[in-house]
């Protein structure tokens, strides 16, 4: 279901549930456990999501959905699953790790909601992304309506969600839905380059910078004070001090 690899500071999680990495209870359980196992390791600072299949992630498991919609108790179960997906994606979003989704193919519904929970999104120019649930009389309930609006504004959220539009990776980059789009044969290599740059940033710096960005997104009045407090924390962190002293010493030469 997931293939895991660690390369230096990077934890790569490759989804591998044929045919389209559909999301079910076991998928949620296993991913949660992987985060439990690796997220707090001091040496890991980058979380990379990718797929071993042609699709990145096609969203919720259709068989699970069909089974549960046949009864009220099943519907209640499905609501519980939606809550679990929300919690998992919020965990990824708020993780001390910097996260990147490498979208090689279809990323729809819950699959694109996973990508939206990541700090960075990189896609093949031929990938397909979107939140088309309204076409089925539903909504992207694993955080899709909230993150899409918060990240890109109400106008683009309405276009994608109400208009049920699915766009390719190149158009997604033009709209800002993904940070980069590359030809499919360059996707892995170019993502490697980005990941190496992210892996060079100290984990503590990643964590507190993310906290400050969240404060700004949430329009918290204490965001400026949080900057001061976390700046003090970094000045007192050995790795930050060593990097700063090295930089200053080089400037004097």
Coordinates of N, CA and C in Angstrom, one line a residue, residues 47-213:
X47 N 9.2 15.5 3.9 CA 8.2 14.4 3.7 C 7.8 14.5 2.2
X48 N 8.1 13.5 1.5 CA 7.8 13.5 0.0 C 6.7 12.4 -0.3
X49 N 5.6 12.9 -0.8 CA 4.5 12.0 -1.3 C 4.7 11.8 -2.8
X50 N 4.6 10.5 -3.2 CA 4.7 10.2 -4.6 C 3.9 9.0 -4.9
X51 N 3.8 8.5 -6.1 CA 3.1 7.3 -6.4 C 3.9 6.3 -7.2
X52 N 3.8 5.1 -6.9 CA 4.4 4.0 -7.7 C 3.6 3.6 -8.9
X53 N 2.4 4.2 -9.0 CA 1.5 3.8 -10.1 C 1.3 5.0 -11.1
X54 N 0.5 4.8 -12.1 CA 0.3 5.9 -13.1 C -0.5 7.0 -12.5
X55 N -1.4 6.7 -11.6 CA -2.2 7.7 -10.9 C -1.5 8.2 -9.6
X56 N -1.6 9.4 -9.3 CA -1.1 9.9 -8.0 C -2.1 9.3 -6.9
X57 N -3.3 9.8 -6.9 CA -4.4 9.3 -6.0 C -5.7 9.7 -6.5
X58 N -6.6 8.7 -6.8 CA -7.9 9.0 -7.3 C -9.0 9.3 -6.4
X59 N -8.6 9.5 -5.1 CA -9.6 9.8 -4.1 C -10.2 8.6 -3.3
X60 N -11.4 8.8 -2.8 CA -12.0 7.8 -1.9 C -12.3 6.5 -2.7
X61 N -12.1 5.4 -2.0 CA -12.4 4.1 -2.6 C -13.9 3.9 -3.0
X62 N -14.1 3.7 -4.3 CA -15.5 3.7 -4.8 C -16.3 2.5 -4.2
X63 N -15.6 1.3 -4.0 CA -16.3 0.2 -3.5 C -16.7 0.4 -2.0
X64 N -15.9 1.1 -1.3 CA -16.2 1.5 0.1 C -17.4 2.4 0.1
X65 N -17.4 3.4 -0.8 CA -18.5 4.4 -0.9 C -19.8 3.7 -1.2
X66 N -19.8 2.8 -2.2 CA -21.0 2.1 -2.6 C -21.6 1.3 -1.5
X67 N -20.7 0.6 -0.8 CA -21.2 -0.3 0.3 C -21.8 0.5 1.4
X68 N -21.2 1.7 1.8 CA -21.7 2.4 2.9 C -22.9 3.2 2.6
X69 N -23.1 3.6 1.4 CA -24.3 4.5 1.1 C -25.6 3.6 1.0
X70 N -25.4 2.3 1.3 CA -26.6 1.5 1.2 C -27.4 1.5 2.5
X71 N -26.9 2.1 3.6 CA -27.6 2.1 4.8 C -27.3 3.4 5.6
X72 N -28.1 3.7 6.6 CA -27.9 4.9 7.4 C -26.6 4.7 8.3
X73 N -26.4 3.4 8.8 CA -25.3 3.2 9.6 C -24.0 3.3 8.7
X74 N -24.1 2.9 7.5 CA -23.0 3.0 6.6 C -22.6 4.5 6.3
X75 N -23.7 5.3 6.1 CA -23.5 6.7 5.9 C -22.8 7.3 7.2
X76 N -23.2 6.9 8.4 CA -22.6 7.4 9.6 C -21.1 7.0 9.6
X77 N -20.8 5.7 9.2 CA -19.4 5.3 9.1 C -18.6 6.2 8.1
X78 N -19.2 6.5 7.0 CA -18.6 7.3 6.0 C -18.2 8.7 6.5
X79 N -19.1 9.3 7.3 CA -18.9 10.6 8.0 C -17.7 10.4 8.9
X80 N -17.6 9.3 9.6 CA -16.4 9.1 10.5 C -15.1 9.0 9.7
X81 N -15.2 8.4 8.5 CA -14.0 8.3 7.6 C -13.6 9.7 7.1
X82 N -14.6 10.5 6.8 CA -14.3 11.9 6.4 C -13.6 12.6 7.5
X83 N -14.1 12.5 8.7 CA -13.4 13.1 9.8 C -12.0 12.7 10.0
X84 N -11.8 11.4 9.8 CA -10.4 10.8 9.9 C -9.5 11.4 8.8
X85 N -10.0 11.5 7.6 CA -9.2 12.1 6.5 C -8.9 13.6 6.9
X86 N -9.8 14.3 7.4 CA -9.6 15.7 7.8 C -8.4 15.8 8.8
X87 N -8.5 14.9 9.8 CA -7.5 14.9 10.9 C -6.1 14.5 10.3
X88 N -6.1 13.5 9.4 CA -4.8 13.1 8.8 C -4.2 14.2 8.0
X89 N -5.0 14.9 7.2 CA -4.5 15.9 6.3 C -4.1 17.1 7.1
X90 N -4.8 17.4 8.2 CA -4.4 18.5 9.1 C -3.1 18.2 9.7
X91 N -2.9 17.0 10.1 CA -1.6 16.5 10.7 C -0.5 16.8 9.7
X92 N -0.7 16.4 8.4 CA 0.4 16.6 7.4 C 0.6 18.1 7.2
X93 N -0.5 18.9 7.2 CA -0.3 20.4 7.0 C 0.5 21.0 8.1
X94 N 0.2 20.6 9.3 CA 0.8 21.2 10.5 C 2.1 20.5 11.0
X95 N 2.5 19.5 10.2 CA 3.7 18.7 10.6 C 4.9 19.6 10.7
X96 N 5.9 19.3 11.6 CA 7.1 20.0 11.6 C 8.0 19.7 10.4
X97 N 7.6 18.7 9.7 CA 8.3 18.4 8.4 C 7.8 19.3 7.3
X98 N 8.7 19.6 6.3 CA 8.2 20.3 5.1 C 7.8 19.2 4.1
X99 N 6.6 19.4 3.6 CA 6.0 18.3 2.8 C 5.9 18.7 1.3
X100 N 6.0 17.7 0.4 CA 5.9 18.0 -1.0 C 5.2 16.9 -1.7
X101 N 4.2 17.2 -2.5 CA 3.5 16.2 -3.3 C 4.0 16.2 -4.7
X102 N 4.5 15.0 -5.2 CA 4.9 14.9 -6.5 C 3.8 14.2 -7.3
X103 N 3.1 15.0 -8.1 CA 1.9 14.5 -8.7 C 2.2 14.1 -10.2
X104 N 2.2 12.8 -10.4 CA 2.7 12.2 -11.7 C 1.5 11.9 -12.6
X105 N 0.3 11.9 -12.0 CA -0.9 11.5 -12.8 C -2.2 12.1 -12.2
X106 N -3.2 11.4 -12.2 CA -4.5 11.9 -11.7 C -4.4 12.1 -10.2
X107 N -4.9 13.3 -9.8 CA -5.0 13.6 -8.4 C -6.4 14.3 -8.2
X108 N -7.4 13.5 -7.9 CA -8.7 14.0 -7.8 C -9.3 13.8 -6.4
X109 N -10.3 14.7 -6.1 CA -11.0 14.5 -4.8 C -10.0 14.4 -3.6
X110 N -10.1 13.4 -2.9 CA -9.2 13.2 -1.7 C -7.8 13.1 -2.1
X111 N -7.5 12.7 -3.3 CA -6.1 12.7 -3.7 C -5.5 14.1 -3.9
X112 N -6.3 15.0 -4.4 CA -5.8 16.4 -4.5 C -5.9 17.1 -3.2
X113 N -6.8 16.7 -2.3 CA -6.9 17.2 -1.0 C -5.6 16.9 -0.2
X114 N -5.1 15.7 -0.4 CA -3.8 15.3 0.2 C -2.7 16.3 -0.3
X115 N -2.7 16.5 -1.6 CA -1.7 17.4 -2.1 C -1.8 18.9 -1.6
X116 N -3.1 19.3 -1.4 CA -3.3 20.6 -0.9 C -2.8 20.8 0.6
X117 N -2.8 19.7 1.3 CA -2.3 19.7 2.7 C -0.8 19.8 2.8
X118 N -0.1 19.6 1.6 CA 1.3 19.6 1.6 C 1.8 21.1 1.4
X119 N 3.0 21.3 1.9 CA 3.6 22.7 1.7 C 3.9 23.0 0.3
X120 N 4.3 22.0 -0.5 CA 4.6 22.2 -1.9 C 3.9 21.2 -2.8
X121 N 3.6 21.6 -4.0 CA 3.0 20.7 -5.0 C 3.8 20.8 -6.3
X122 N 4.3 19.7 -6.8 CA 4.9 19.7 -8.1 C 4.2 18.6 -9.0
X123 N 4.0 19.0 -10.3 CA 3.2 18.0 -11.1 C 3.8 17.9 -12.5
X124 N 3.5 16.7 -13.0 CA 3.7 16.5 -14.5 C 2.8 17.5 -15.2
X125 N 3.3 18.0 -16.3 CA 2.5 18.9 -17.1 C 1.2 18.3 -17.6
X126 N 1.2 16.9 -17.7 CA 0.1 16.2 -18.2 C -0.8 15.6 -17.1
X127 N -0.4 15.8 -15.8 CA -1.2 15.3 -14.7 C -2.6 16.0 -14.7
X128 N -3.6 15.4 -14.0 CA -4.9 15.9 -13.9 C -5.3 16.1 -12.5
X129 N -5.6 17.4 -12.1 CA -6.0 17.7 -10.7 C -7.3 18.4 -10.7
X130 N -8.0 18.1 -9.5 CA -9.3 18.8 -9.4 C -10.1 18.3 -8.2
X131 N -11.2 19.0 -7.9 CA -12.1 18.6 -6.8 C -13.5 18.5 -7.4
X132 N -13.8 17.5 -8.2 CA -15.1 17.5 -9.0 C -16.2 16.8 -8.2
X133 N -16.2 16.7 -6.9 CA -17.2 16.0 -6.2 C -18.6 16.5 -6.4
X134 N -18.8 17.8 -6.6 CA -20.1 18.4 -6.8 C -20.9 17.8 -8.0
X135 N -20.1 17.3 -8.9 CA -20.7 16.6 -10.1 C -21.5 15.4 -9.6
X136 N -21.1 14.8 -8.5 CA -21.8 13.6 -8.0 C -22.8 14.1 -6.9
X137 N -23.0 15.4 -6.7 CA -23.9 15.8 -5.6 C -23.2 15.9 -4.3
X138 N -21.9 15.9 -4.3 CA -21.2 15.8 -3.0 C -20.3 17.1 -2.9
X139 N -19.3 17.0 -1.9 CA -18.4 18.1 -1.8 C -17.0 17.5 -1.3
X140 N -15.9 18.2 -1.6 CA -14.6 17.8 -1.1 C -14.5 18.0 0.4
X141 N -14.9 17.0 1.2 CA -15.1 17.2 2.6 C -13.8 16.9 3.5
X142 N -12.7 16.5 2.9 CA -11.5 16.2 3.7 C -10.7 17.5 3.7
X143 N -11.3 18.6 3.8 CA -10.6 19.9 3.9 C -10.5 20.7 2.6
X144 N -11.1 20.1 1.5 CA -10.9 20.7 0.2 C -11.5 22.1 0.0
X145 N -12.8 22.3 0.5 CA -13.4 23.6 0.4 C -12.6 24.6 1.2
X146 N -12.1 24.2 2.3 CA -11.4 25.2 3.2 C -10.0 25.5 2.7
X147 N -9.2 24.5 2.4 CA -7.8 24.8 1.9 C -7.8 25.5 0.5
X148 N -8.7 25.0 -0.3 CA -8.7 25.7 -1.7 C -9.0 27.2 -1.5
X149 N -10.0 27.5 -0.7 CA -10.3 28.9 -0.5 C -9.3 29.7 0.2
X150 N -8.7 29.1 1.3 CA -7.7 29.7 2.1 C -6.4 30.0 1.2
X151 N -6.0 29.0 0.4 CA -4.8 29.1 -0.3 C -4.9 29.9 -1.6
X152 N -6.1 29.8 -2.3 CA -6.2 30.4 -3.6 C -7.3 31.5 -3.8
X153 N -8.1 31.6 -2.7 CA -9.1 32.6 -2.8 C -10.5 32.0 -3.3
X154 N -11.5 32.7 -3.0 CA -12.9 32.2 -3.3 C -13.2 32.1 -4.8
X155 N -12.6 33.0 -5.6 CA -12.9 32.9 -7.0 C -12.4 31.6 -7.6
X156 N -11.1 31.3 -7.3 CA -10.6 30.0 -7.9 C -11.3 28.8 -7.2
X157 N -11.6 28.9 -6.0 CA -12.3 27.8 -5.3 C -13.6 27.5 -6.0
X158 N -14.3 28.6 -6.3 CA -15.6 28.4 -7.0 C -15.4 27.8 -8.3
X159 N -14.4 28.2 -9.1 CA -14.2 27.7 -10.4 C -13.9 26.2 -10.3
X160 N -13.1 25.8 -9.4 CA -12.7 24.3 -9.3 C -13.8 23.5 -8.7
X161 N -14.4 24.0 -7.6 CA -15.3 23.2 -6.8 C -16.7 23.2 -7.4
X162 N -17.3 24.4 -7.6 CA -18.6 24.5 -8.2 C -18.6 24.2 -9.6
X163 N -17.6 24.6 -10.3 CA -17.5 24.3 -11.8 C -17.0 22.9 -12.1
X164 N -16.6 22.1 -11.0 CA -16.1 20.7 -11.2 C -15.1 20.6 -12.2
X165 N -14.2 21.6 -12.3 CA -13.2 21.6 -13.4 C -12.0 20.8 -13.0
X166 N -11.5 20.0 -14.0 CA -10.3 19.2 -13.8 C -9.3 19.8 -14.8
X167 N -8.1 20.2 -14.3 CA -7.1 20.9 -15.2 C -5.8 20.1 -15.2
X168 N -5.1 20.2 -16.3 CA -3.8 19.5 -16.4 C -2.7 20.3 -15.6
X169 N -1.6 19.6 -15.4 CA -0.5 20.2 -14.6 C 0.0 21.5 -15.0
X170 N 0.1 21.7 -16.4 CA 0.5 23.0 -16.9 C -0.4 24.1 -16.5
X171 N -1.7 23.9 -16.7 CA -2.7 24.9 -16.3 C -2.8 25.1 -14.8
X172 N -2.6 24.0 -14.0 CA -2.6 24.1 -12.6 C -1.4 25.0 -12.1
X173 N -0.3 24.9 -12.8 CA 0.8 25.8 -12.4 C 0.5 27.2 -12.8
X174 N -0.1 27.4 -13.9 CA -0.5 28.8 -14.3 C -1.5 29.4 -13.3
X175 N -2.4 28.6 -12.8 CA -3.3 29.1 -11.8 C -2.8 29.2 -10.4
X176 N -1.6 28.6 -10.2 CA -1.0 28.6 -8.9 C -1.4 27.4 -8.0
X177 N -2.2 26.5 -8.6 CA -2.6 25.3 -7.8 C -1.4 24.4 -7.4
X178 N -0.5 24.4 -8.3 CA 0.8 23.7 -8.0 C 1.9 24.7 -8.2
X179 N 3.0 24.4 -7.5 CA 4.1 25.4 -7.5 C 5.0 25.3 -8.8
X180 N 5.1 24.0 -9.3 CA 5.9 23.8 -10.5 C 5.2 22.7 -11.3
X181 N 5.4 22.8 -12.6 CA 4.9 21.7 -13.5 C 6.1 21.4 -14.5
X182 N 6.4 20.1 -14.7 CA 7.5 19.7 -15.5 C 7.0 18.6 -16.5
X183 N 7.7 18.5 -17.6 CA 7.4 17.3 -18.5 C 7.5 16.0 -17.7
X184 N 6.7 15.0 -18.0 CA 6.6 13.8 -17.2 C 8.0 13.1 -17.1
X185 N 8.8 13.2 -18.1 CA 10.1 12.5 -18.1 C 11.1 13.2 -17.2
X186 N 10.8 14.5 -16.8 CA 11.7 15.2 -16.0 C 11.2 15.4 -14.5
X187 N 10.0 14.9 -14.3 CA 9.3 15.2 -13.0 C 10.1 14.7 -11.8
X188 N 10.6 13.4 -11.8 CA 11.3 12.9 -10.7 C 12.6 13.6 -10.5
X189 N 13.4 13.9 -11.5 CA 14.7 14.5 -11.4 C 14.5 15.9 -10.9
X190 N 13.5 16.7 -11.4 CA 13.4 18.1 -11.0 C 12.8 18.1 -9.6
X191 N 12.0 17.1 -9.2 CA 11.5 17.1 -7.8 C 12.7 16.8 -6.9
X192 N 13.6 15.9 -7.3 CA 14.8 15.6 -6.5 C 15.6 16.8 -6.2
X193 N 15.7 17.7 -7.2 CA 16.4 19.0 -7.0 C 15.8 19.8 -5.9
X194 N 14.4 19.9 -6.0 CA 13.7 20.7 -5.0 C 13.8 20.1 -3.6
X195 N 13.7 18.8 -3.6 CA 13.8 18.1 -2.3 C 15.2 18.3 -1.6
X196 N 16.2 18.2 -2.4 CA 17.6 18.5 -1.9 C 17.7 19.9 -1.3
X197 N 17.1 20.8 -1.9 CA 17.2 22.2 -1.4 C 16.4 22.3 -0.1
X198 N 15.2 21.7 -0.1 CA 14.4 21.7 1.2 C 15.1 20.9 2.3
X199 N 15.8 19.8 2.0 CA 16.5 19.0 3.0 C 17.7 19.8 3.6
X200 N 18.2 20.9 2.9 CA 19.3 21.6 3.4 C 18.9 22.6 4.5
X201 N 17.6 22.8 4.7 CA 17.1 23.7 5.7 C 17.0 23.0 7.1
X202 N 17.5 23.6 8.2 CA 17.3 22.9 9.5 C 15.9 22.7 9.9
X203 N 15.6 21.6 10.5 CA 14.3 21.2 10.9 C 13.6 22.2 11.8
X204 N 14.3 22.7 12.7 CA 13.7 23.7 13.7 C 13.3 25.0 12.9
X205 N 14.1 25.4 11.9 CA 13.8 26.6 11.2 C 12.5 26.3 10.3
X206 N 12.4 25.1 9.8 CA 11.2 24.7 9.0 C 10.0 24.8 9.9
X207 N 10.1 24.2 11.1 CA 8.9 24.2 12.0 C 8.4 25.6 12.4
X208 N 9.3 26.5 12.8 CA 8.9 27.8 13.3 C 8.4 28.7 12.2
X209 N 9.1 28.6 11.0 CA 8.6 29.4 9.9 C 7.2 28.9 9.5
X210 N 6.9 27.6 9.5 CA 5.6 27.2 9.2 C 4.6 27.7 10.2
X211 N 5.0 27.7 11.5 CA 4.1 28.3 12.5 C 3.7 29.7 12.2
X212 N 4.7 30.5 11.8 CA 4.5 31.9 11.6 C 3.6 32.1 10.3
X213 N 3.8 31.3 9.3 CA 3.0 31.4 8.1 C 1.5 31.1 8.4

